[in-house]
Coordinates of C-alpha atoms in Angstrom, one line a residue:
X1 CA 47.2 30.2 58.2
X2 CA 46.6 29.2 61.9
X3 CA 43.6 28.0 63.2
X4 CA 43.6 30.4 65.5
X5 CA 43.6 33.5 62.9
X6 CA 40.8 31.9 60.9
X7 CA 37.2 32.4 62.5
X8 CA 34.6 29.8 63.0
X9 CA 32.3 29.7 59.6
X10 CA 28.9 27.9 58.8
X11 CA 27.6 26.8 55.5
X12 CA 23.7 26.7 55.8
X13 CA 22.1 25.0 52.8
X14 CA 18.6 23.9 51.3
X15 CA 18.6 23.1 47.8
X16 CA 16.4 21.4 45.5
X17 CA 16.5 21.0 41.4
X18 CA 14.5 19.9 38.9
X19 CA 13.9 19.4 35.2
X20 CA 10.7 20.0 33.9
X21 CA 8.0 18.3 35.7
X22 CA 11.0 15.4 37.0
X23 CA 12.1 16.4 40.4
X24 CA 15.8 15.2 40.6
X25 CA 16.8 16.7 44.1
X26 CA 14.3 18.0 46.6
X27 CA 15.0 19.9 49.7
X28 CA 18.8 18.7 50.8
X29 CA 19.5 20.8 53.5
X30 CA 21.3 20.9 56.4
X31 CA 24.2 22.9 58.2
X32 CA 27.8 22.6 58.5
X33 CA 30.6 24.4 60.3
X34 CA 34.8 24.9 60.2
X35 CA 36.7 21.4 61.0
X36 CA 33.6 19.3 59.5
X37 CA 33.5 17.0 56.8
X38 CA 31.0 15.9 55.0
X39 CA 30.5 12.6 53.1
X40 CA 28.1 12.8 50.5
X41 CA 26.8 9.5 49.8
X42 CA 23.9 7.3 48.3
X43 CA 23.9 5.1 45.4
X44 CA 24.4 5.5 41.4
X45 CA 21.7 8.0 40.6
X46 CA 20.9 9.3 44.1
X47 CA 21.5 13.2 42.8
X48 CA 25.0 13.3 44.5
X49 CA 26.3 15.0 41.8
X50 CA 23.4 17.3 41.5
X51 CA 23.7 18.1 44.9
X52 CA 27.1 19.5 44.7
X53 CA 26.3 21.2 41.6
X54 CA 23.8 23.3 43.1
X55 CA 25.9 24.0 45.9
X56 CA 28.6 25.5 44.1
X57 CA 26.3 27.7 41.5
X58 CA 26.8 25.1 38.4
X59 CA 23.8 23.1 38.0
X60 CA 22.6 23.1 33.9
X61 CA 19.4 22.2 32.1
X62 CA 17.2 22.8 35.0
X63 CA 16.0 25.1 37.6
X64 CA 17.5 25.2 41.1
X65 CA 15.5 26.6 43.8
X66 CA 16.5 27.0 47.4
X67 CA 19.4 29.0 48.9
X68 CA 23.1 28.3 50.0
X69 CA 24.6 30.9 52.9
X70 CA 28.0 31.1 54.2
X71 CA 28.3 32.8 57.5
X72 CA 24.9 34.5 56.5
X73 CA 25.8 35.4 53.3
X74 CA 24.0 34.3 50.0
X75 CA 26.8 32.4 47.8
X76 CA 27.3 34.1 44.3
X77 CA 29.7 33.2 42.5
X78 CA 32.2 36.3 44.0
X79 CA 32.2 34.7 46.6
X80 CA 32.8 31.6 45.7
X81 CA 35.9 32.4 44.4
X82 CA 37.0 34.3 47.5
X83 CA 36.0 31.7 49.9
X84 CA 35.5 28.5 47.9
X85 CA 37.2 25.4 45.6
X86 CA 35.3 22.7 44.0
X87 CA 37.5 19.4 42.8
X88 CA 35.4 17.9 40.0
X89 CA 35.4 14.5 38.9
X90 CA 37.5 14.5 35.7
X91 CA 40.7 16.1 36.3
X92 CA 41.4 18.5 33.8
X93 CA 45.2 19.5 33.7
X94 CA 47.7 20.7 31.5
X95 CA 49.1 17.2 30.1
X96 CA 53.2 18.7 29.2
X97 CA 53.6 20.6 32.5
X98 CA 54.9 18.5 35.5
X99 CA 53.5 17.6 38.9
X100 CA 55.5 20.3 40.3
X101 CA 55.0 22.6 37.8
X102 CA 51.5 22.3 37.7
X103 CA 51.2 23.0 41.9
X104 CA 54.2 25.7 41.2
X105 CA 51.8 27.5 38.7
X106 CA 48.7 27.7 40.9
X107 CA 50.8 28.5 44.3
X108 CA 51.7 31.9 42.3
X109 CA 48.9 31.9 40.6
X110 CA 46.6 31.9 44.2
X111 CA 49.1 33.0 46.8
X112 CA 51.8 36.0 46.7
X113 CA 54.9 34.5 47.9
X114 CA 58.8 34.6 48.1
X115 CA 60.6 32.4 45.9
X116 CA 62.2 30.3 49.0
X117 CA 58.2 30.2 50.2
X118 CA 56.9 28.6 46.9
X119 CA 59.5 26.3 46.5
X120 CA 58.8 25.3 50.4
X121 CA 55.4 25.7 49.5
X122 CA 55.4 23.1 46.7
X123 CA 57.8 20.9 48.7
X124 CA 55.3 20.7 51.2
X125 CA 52.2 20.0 49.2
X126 CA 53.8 17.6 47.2
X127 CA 54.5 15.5 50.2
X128 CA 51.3 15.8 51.8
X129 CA 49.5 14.6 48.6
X130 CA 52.1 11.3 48.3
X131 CA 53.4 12.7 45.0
X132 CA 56.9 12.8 45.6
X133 CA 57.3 10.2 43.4
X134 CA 55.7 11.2 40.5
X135 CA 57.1 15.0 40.8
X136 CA 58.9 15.5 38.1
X137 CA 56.5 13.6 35.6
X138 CA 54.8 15.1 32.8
X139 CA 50.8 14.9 33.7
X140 CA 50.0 13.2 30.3
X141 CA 46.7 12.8 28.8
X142 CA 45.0 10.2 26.4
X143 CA 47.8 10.0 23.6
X144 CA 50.7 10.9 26.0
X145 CA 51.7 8.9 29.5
X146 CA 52.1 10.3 32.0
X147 CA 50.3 10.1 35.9
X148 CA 48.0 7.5 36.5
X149 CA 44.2 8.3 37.4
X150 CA 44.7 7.8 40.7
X151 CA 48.1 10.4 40.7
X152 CA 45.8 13.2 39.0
X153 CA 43.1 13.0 41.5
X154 CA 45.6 13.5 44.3
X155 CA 47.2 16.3 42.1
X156 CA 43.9 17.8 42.4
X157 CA 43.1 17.8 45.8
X158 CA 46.7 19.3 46.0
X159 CA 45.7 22.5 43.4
X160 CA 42.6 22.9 45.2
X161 CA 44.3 22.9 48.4
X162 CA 46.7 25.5 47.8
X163 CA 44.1 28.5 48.5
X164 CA 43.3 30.4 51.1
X165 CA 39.9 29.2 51.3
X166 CA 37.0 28.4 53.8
X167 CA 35.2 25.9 51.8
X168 CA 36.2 22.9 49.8
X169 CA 33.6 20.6 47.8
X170 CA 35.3 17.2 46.2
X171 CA 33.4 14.9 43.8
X172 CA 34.5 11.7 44.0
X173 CA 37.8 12.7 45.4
X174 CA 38.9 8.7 46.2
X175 CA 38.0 7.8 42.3
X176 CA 40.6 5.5 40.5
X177 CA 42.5 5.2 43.8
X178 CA 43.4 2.1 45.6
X179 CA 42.2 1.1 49.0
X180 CA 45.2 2.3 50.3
X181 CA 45.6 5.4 48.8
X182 CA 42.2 6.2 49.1
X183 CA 42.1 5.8 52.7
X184 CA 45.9 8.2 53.1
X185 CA 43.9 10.7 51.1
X186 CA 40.7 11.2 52.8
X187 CA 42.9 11.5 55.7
X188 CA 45.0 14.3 54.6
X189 CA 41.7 15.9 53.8
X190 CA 40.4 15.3 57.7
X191 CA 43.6 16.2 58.8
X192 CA 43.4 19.5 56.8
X193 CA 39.7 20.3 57.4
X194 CA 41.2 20.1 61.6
X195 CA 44.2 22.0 61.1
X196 CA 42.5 25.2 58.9
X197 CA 39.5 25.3 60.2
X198 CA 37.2 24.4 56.4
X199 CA 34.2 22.9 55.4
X200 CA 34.8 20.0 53.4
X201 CA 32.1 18.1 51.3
X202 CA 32.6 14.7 49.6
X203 CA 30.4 12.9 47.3
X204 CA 31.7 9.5 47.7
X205 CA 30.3 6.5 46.5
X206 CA 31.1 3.7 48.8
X207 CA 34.3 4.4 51.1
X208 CA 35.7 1.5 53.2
X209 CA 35.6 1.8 57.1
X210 CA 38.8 3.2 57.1
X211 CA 37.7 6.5 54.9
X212 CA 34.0 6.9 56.3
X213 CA 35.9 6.6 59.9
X214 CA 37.6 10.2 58.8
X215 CA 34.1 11.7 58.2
X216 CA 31.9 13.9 60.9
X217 CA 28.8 13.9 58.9
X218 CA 27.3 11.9 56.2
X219 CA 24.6 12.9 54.3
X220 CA 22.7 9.7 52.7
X221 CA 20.8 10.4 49.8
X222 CA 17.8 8.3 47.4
X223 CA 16.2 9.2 44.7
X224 CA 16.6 12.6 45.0
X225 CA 16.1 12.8 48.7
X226 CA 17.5 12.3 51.9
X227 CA 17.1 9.2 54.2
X228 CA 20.0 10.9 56.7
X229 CA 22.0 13.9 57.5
X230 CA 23.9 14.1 60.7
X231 CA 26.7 12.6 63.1
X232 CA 28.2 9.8 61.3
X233 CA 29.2 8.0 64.2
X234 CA 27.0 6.2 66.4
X235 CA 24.3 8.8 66.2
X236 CA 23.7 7.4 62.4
X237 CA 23.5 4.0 63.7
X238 CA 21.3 4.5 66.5
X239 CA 19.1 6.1 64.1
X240 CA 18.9 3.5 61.4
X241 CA 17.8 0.6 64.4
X242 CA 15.5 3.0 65.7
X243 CA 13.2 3.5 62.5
X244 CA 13.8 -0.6 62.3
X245 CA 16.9 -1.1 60.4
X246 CA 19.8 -2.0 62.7
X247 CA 23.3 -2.2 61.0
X248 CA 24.7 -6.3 61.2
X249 CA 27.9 -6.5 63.4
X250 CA 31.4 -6.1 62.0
X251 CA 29.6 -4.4 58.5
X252 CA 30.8 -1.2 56.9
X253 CA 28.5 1.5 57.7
X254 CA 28.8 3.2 54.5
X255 CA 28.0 -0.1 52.6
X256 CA 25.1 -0.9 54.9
X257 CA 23.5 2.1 54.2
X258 CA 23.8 3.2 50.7
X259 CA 22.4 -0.8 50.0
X260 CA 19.5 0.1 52.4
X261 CA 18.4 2.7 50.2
X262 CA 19.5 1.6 46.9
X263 CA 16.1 1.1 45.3
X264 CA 17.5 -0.7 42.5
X265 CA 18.6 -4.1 44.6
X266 CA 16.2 -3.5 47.7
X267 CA 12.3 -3.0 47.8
X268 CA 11.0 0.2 46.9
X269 CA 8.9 0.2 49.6
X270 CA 11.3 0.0 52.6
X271 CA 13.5 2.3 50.5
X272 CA 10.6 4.9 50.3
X273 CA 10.0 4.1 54.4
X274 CA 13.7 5.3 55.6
X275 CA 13.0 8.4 53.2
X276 CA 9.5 9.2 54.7
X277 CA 11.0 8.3 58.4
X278 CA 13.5 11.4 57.7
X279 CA 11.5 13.8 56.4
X280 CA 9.0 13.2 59.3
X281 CA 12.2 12.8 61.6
X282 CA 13.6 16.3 60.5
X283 CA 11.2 18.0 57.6
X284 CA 13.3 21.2 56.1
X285 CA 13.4 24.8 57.0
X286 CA 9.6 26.3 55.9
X287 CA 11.0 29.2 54.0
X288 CA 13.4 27.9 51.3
X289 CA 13.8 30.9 48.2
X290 CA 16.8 32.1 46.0
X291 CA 18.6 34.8 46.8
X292 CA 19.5 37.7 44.2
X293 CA 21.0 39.8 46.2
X294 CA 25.0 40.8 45.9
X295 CA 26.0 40.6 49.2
X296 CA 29.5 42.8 50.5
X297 CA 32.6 40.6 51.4
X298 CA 33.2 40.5 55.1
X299 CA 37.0 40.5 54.6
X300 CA 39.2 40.9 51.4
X301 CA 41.2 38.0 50.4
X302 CA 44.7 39.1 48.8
X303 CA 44.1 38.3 45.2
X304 CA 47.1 37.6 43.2
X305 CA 46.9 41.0 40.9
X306 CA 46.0 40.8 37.4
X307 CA 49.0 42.2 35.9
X308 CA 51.2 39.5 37.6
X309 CA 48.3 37.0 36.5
X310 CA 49.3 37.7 32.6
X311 CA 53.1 37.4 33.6
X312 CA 52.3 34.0 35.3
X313 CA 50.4 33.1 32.4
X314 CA 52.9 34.0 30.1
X315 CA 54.9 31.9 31.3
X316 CA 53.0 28.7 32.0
X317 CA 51.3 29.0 28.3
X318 CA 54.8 29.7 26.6
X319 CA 55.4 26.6 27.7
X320 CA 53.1 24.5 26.9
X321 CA 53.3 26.1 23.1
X322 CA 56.9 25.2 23.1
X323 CA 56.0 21.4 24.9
X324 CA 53.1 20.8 22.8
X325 CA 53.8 19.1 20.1
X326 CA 49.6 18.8 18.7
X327 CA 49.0 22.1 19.0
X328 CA 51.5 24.4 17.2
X329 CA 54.8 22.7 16.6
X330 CA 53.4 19.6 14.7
X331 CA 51.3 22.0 12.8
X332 CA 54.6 24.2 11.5
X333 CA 55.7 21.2 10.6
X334 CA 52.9 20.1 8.3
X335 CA 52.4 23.4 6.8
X336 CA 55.7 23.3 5.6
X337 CA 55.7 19.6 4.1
X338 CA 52.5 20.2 2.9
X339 CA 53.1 23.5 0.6
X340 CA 56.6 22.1 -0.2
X341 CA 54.4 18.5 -1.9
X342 CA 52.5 21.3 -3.5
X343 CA 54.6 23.1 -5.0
X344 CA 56.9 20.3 -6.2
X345 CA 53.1 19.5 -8.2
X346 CA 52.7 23.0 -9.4
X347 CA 56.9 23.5 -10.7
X348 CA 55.8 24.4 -13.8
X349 CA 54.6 27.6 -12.5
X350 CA 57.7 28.4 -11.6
X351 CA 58.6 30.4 -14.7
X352 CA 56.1 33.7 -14.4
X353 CA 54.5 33.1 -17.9
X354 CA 51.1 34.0 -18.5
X355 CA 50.3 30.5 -19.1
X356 CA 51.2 29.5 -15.6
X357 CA 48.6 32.0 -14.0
X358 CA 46.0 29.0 -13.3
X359 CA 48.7 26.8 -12.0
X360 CA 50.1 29.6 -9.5
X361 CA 46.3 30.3 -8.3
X362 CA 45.7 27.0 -7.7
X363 CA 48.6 26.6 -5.7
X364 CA 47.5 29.0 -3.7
X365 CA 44.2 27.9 -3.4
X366 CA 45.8 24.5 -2.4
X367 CA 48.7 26.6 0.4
X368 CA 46.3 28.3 2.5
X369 CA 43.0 25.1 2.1
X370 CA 44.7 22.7 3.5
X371 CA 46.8 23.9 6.0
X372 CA 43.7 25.5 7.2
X373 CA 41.9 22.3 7.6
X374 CA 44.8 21.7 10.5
X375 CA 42.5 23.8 12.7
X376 CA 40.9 20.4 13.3
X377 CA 43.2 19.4 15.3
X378 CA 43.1 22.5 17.6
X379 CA 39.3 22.2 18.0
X380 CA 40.6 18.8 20.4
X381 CA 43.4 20.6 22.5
X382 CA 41.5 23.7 22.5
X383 CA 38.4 21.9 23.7
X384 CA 40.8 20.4 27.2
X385 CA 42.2 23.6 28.0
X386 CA 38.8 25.0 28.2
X387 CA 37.7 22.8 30.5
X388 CA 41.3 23.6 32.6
X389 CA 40.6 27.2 32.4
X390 CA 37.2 27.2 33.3
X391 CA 38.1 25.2 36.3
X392 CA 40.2 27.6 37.2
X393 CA 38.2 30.5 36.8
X394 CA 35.8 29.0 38.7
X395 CA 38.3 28.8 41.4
X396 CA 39.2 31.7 41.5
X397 CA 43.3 31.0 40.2
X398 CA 42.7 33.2 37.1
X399 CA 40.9 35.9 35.6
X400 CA 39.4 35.0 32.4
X401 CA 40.4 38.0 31.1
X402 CA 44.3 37.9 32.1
X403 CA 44.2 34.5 30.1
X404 CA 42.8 36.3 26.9
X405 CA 45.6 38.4 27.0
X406 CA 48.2 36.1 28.0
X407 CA 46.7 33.6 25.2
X408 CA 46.8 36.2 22.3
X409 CA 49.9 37.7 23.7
X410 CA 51.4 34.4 22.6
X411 CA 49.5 33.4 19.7
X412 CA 49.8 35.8 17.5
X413 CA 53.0 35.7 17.0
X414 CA 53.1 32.1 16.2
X415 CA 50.3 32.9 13.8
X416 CA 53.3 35.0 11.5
X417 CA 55.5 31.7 12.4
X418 CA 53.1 29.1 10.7
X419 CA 52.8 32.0 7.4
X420 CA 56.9 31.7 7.5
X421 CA 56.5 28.6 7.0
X422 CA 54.2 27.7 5.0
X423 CA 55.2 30.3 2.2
X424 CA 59.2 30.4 2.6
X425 CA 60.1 27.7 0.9
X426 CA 57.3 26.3 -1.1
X427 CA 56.2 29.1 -2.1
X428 CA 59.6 32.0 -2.3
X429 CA 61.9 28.9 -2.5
X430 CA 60.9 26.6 -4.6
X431 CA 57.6 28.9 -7.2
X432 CA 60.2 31.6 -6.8
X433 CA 57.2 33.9 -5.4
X434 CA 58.2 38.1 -5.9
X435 CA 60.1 38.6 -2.8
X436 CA 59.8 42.0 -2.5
X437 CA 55.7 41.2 -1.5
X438 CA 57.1 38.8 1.5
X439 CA 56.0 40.5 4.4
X440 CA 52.6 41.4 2.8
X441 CA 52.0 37.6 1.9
X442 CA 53.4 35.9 5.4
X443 CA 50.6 39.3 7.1
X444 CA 47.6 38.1 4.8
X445 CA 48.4 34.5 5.5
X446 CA 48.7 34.5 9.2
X447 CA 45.3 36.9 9.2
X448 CA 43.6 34.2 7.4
X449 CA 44.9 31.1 9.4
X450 CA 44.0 33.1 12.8
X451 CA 40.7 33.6 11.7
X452 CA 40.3 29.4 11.6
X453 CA 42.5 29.2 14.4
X454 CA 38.8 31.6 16.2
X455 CA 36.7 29.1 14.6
X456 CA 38.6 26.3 16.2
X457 CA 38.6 28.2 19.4
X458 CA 35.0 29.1 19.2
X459 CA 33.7 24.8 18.6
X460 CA 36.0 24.1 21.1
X461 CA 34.4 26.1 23.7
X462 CA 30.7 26.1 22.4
X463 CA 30.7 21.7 22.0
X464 CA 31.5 20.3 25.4
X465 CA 31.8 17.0 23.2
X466 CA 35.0 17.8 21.0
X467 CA 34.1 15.5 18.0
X468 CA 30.9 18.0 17.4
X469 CA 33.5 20.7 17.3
X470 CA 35.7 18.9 15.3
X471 CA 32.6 18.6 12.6
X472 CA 31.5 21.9 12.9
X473 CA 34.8 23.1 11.9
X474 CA 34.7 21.0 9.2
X475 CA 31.7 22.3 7.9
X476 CA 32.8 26.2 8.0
X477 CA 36.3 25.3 6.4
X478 CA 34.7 23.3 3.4
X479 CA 32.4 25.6 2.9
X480 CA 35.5 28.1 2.7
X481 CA 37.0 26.0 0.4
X482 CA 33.8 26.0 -2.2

């Protein structure tokens, strides 16, 4: 989209949060508008973070108060998907699917395009990011290589950038990044913010010359509060030697002020003097209340439509099942080694003698107990793609609902492919189970697995740590077992 199609937009903010009786952010406000970017900076604990979680509607464990607008409008979280993308700081991505594939997904996923446009598209973005030579490399995760940190934080800035948006927050965006490749992709991001006409907001934690020199603004925050917000050119200087705290020559200007109001290595008291200087320089807006109201889009954004959505889905989550090795394949596997060890131990049951009839039940106890116990391991996987779908969702890339689908759609079937086998040859091969009663057996089996496989599903998405999901499952298949 041109610059020239794209109106001017401002993002009017004043936010503060706090937890209990603590006050971790008070009154950050300020005003931005299309082609500006804004640092975000301060030291460790300065409510960076905070900051950009009340900004885009996901701060937890607290109360925010204050109000975000975008061209007049209160933000909700509609409208956040329209016009907004938030980068977080871990990069949650789908560890068997390429670097191309994973930018291929989300440009059909977000945009509606030809197949000669995606593919020129991906080309593009893949380029722009400096991924070329990781494109064809498998994203990886902790038990799997793949990119580096430094790759997946490029890969996404270059998700994120693939939407038609107005808005774009980044936390940490430089993180596990070299100098180098720090500096190339803050400048991509300038270079972008120019060209389309966004907002762009960046908590950073120190940048080198080189990045802060692609800022416009910088917003310095301290304990919660600000000690600047404005020009981050001279104006910021001339500031900090007129309220007595001139910057030495040849020093970064991000490093000289984030250690002038880090309270932790300078005195408190000249730290709580640049804060009071601010607030007395420029106090915030008087009136400062949350909005409830829904407020009408100006304009529609082309969404991608949710039955193309599923088929997209489909696709991408097919797979991944087929890719995956933790998730579905491994667990065929062990289902069938596991009943065939158990029903070498119960061959005496073979014969259907009334004798056997505690042997055969105990087999059966032991065929569906411990391959059930396997759900374990999808508590873990589940537990990442949660946090890639809710990113995404967030976003605006998928419905929740169109991945419900698409997610069942597939699973289901692969429940009936673990009962196959689990019970075809331990069970109708080697017990010499009543064949007739097949179907029946492999339907009541894959009912009961897919009811651990909702447990698993439901600690994955209610434990943000896995390992408390991983123990909670534990708990309701023992208790199964008893």
């Amino acid at each position: 989209m041109d610059v020239e199609e794209k109106k001017t937009n401002t993002l009017a903010f004043n936010v503060s949060f706090s937890v209990g009786d603590k006050q971790i952010l008070t009154d950050a406000h300020g005003e931005l508008h299309s082609g500006e970017c804004l640092a975000i900076m301060g030291p460790s604990g300065a409510g960076k973070t905070t900051f950009l979680s009340a900004l885009t509607l996901d701060t937890r464990g607290g109360l925010t108060t204050g109000e975000v607008t975008l061209n007049g409008m209160s933000m909700s979280n509609e409208l956040f998907k329209k016009r907004c993308s938030v980068v977080n700081q871990e990069d949650y991505h789908w560890a068997f699917l390429t670097c191309r594939e994973t930018i291929s997904y989300a440009a059909q996923l977000y945009l509606k395009l030809t197949p000669e446009e995606l593919e020129s598209k991906v080309n593009e973005m893949i380029k722009n990011t400096g991924l070329e030579s990781c494109a064809d490399t498998n994203v990886g995760n902790e038990f799997i290589k793949g990119l580096s940190g430094g790759q997946k934080r490029r890969l996404s800035v270059a998700v994120a950038l693939l939407k038609n948006l107005d808005v774009i927050y980044l936390d940490e965006p430089t993180s596990g990044l070299d100098s180098a490749s720090a500096a190339n992709i803050m400048q991509f991001l300038a270079d972008v913010t120019k060209k389309h006409n966004l907002i762009s907001l960046t908590t950073i934690h120190q940048p080198s010359t080189a990045v802060y020199n692609g800022f416009d603004k910088v917003m310095l925050l301290s304990k919660g509060r600000m000690a600047y917000c404005g020009d981050a050119g001279t104006e910021a200087l001339d500031y900090f030697t007129k309220i007595g705290h001139p910057i030495s020559a040849n020093m970064n200007p991000a490093e000289f002020m984030v250690d002038l109001v880090n309270a932790d290595f300078h005195d408190v008291s000249v730290v709580d003097g640049v804060l009071d200087a601010w607030a007395a320089h420029k106090p915030p807006p008087v009136e400062s209340k949350i909005s409830v109201v829904e407020h009408a889009l100006e304009e529609e954004l082309e969404e991608c439509a949710f039955c193309r959505q599923i088929l997209v889905l489909l696709e991408r989550q097919g797979k991944l099942v087929v890719r995956d090795p933790l998730l579905y394949l491994g667990r065929m596997a062990i289902f069938l080694i596991a009943t065939l060890f158990f029903a070498i131990i119960y061959i005496s049951s073979r014969p259907t003698d009334q004798d056997q009839v505690l042997n055969r039940m105990w087999y059966i106890v032991w065929c569906i107990g411990m391959p059930a116990n396997m759900g374990v391991i999808a508590v873990y996987a589940y537990n990442h793609e949660f946090f890639a779908i809710k990113r995404e969702a967030k976003n605006g890339m998928v419905s929740p609902s169109a991945y419900l689908i698409a997610i069942s759609i597939l699973q289901i079937p692969v429940m009936f492919l673990l009962g196959v086998f689990a019970l075809s040859v331990g069970g109708y091969g080697v017990l010499a189970f009543e064949g007739s009663h097949y179907g029946q057996m492999v339907l009541i089996y894959a009912a009961c697995i897919y009811c651990f496989e909702a447990f698993a599903q439901l600690f994955a998405v209610v434990n943000d740590n896995p390992l408390m999901g991983m123990l909670n499952f534990l708990q309701i298949w023992f208790a199964s077992f008893l």
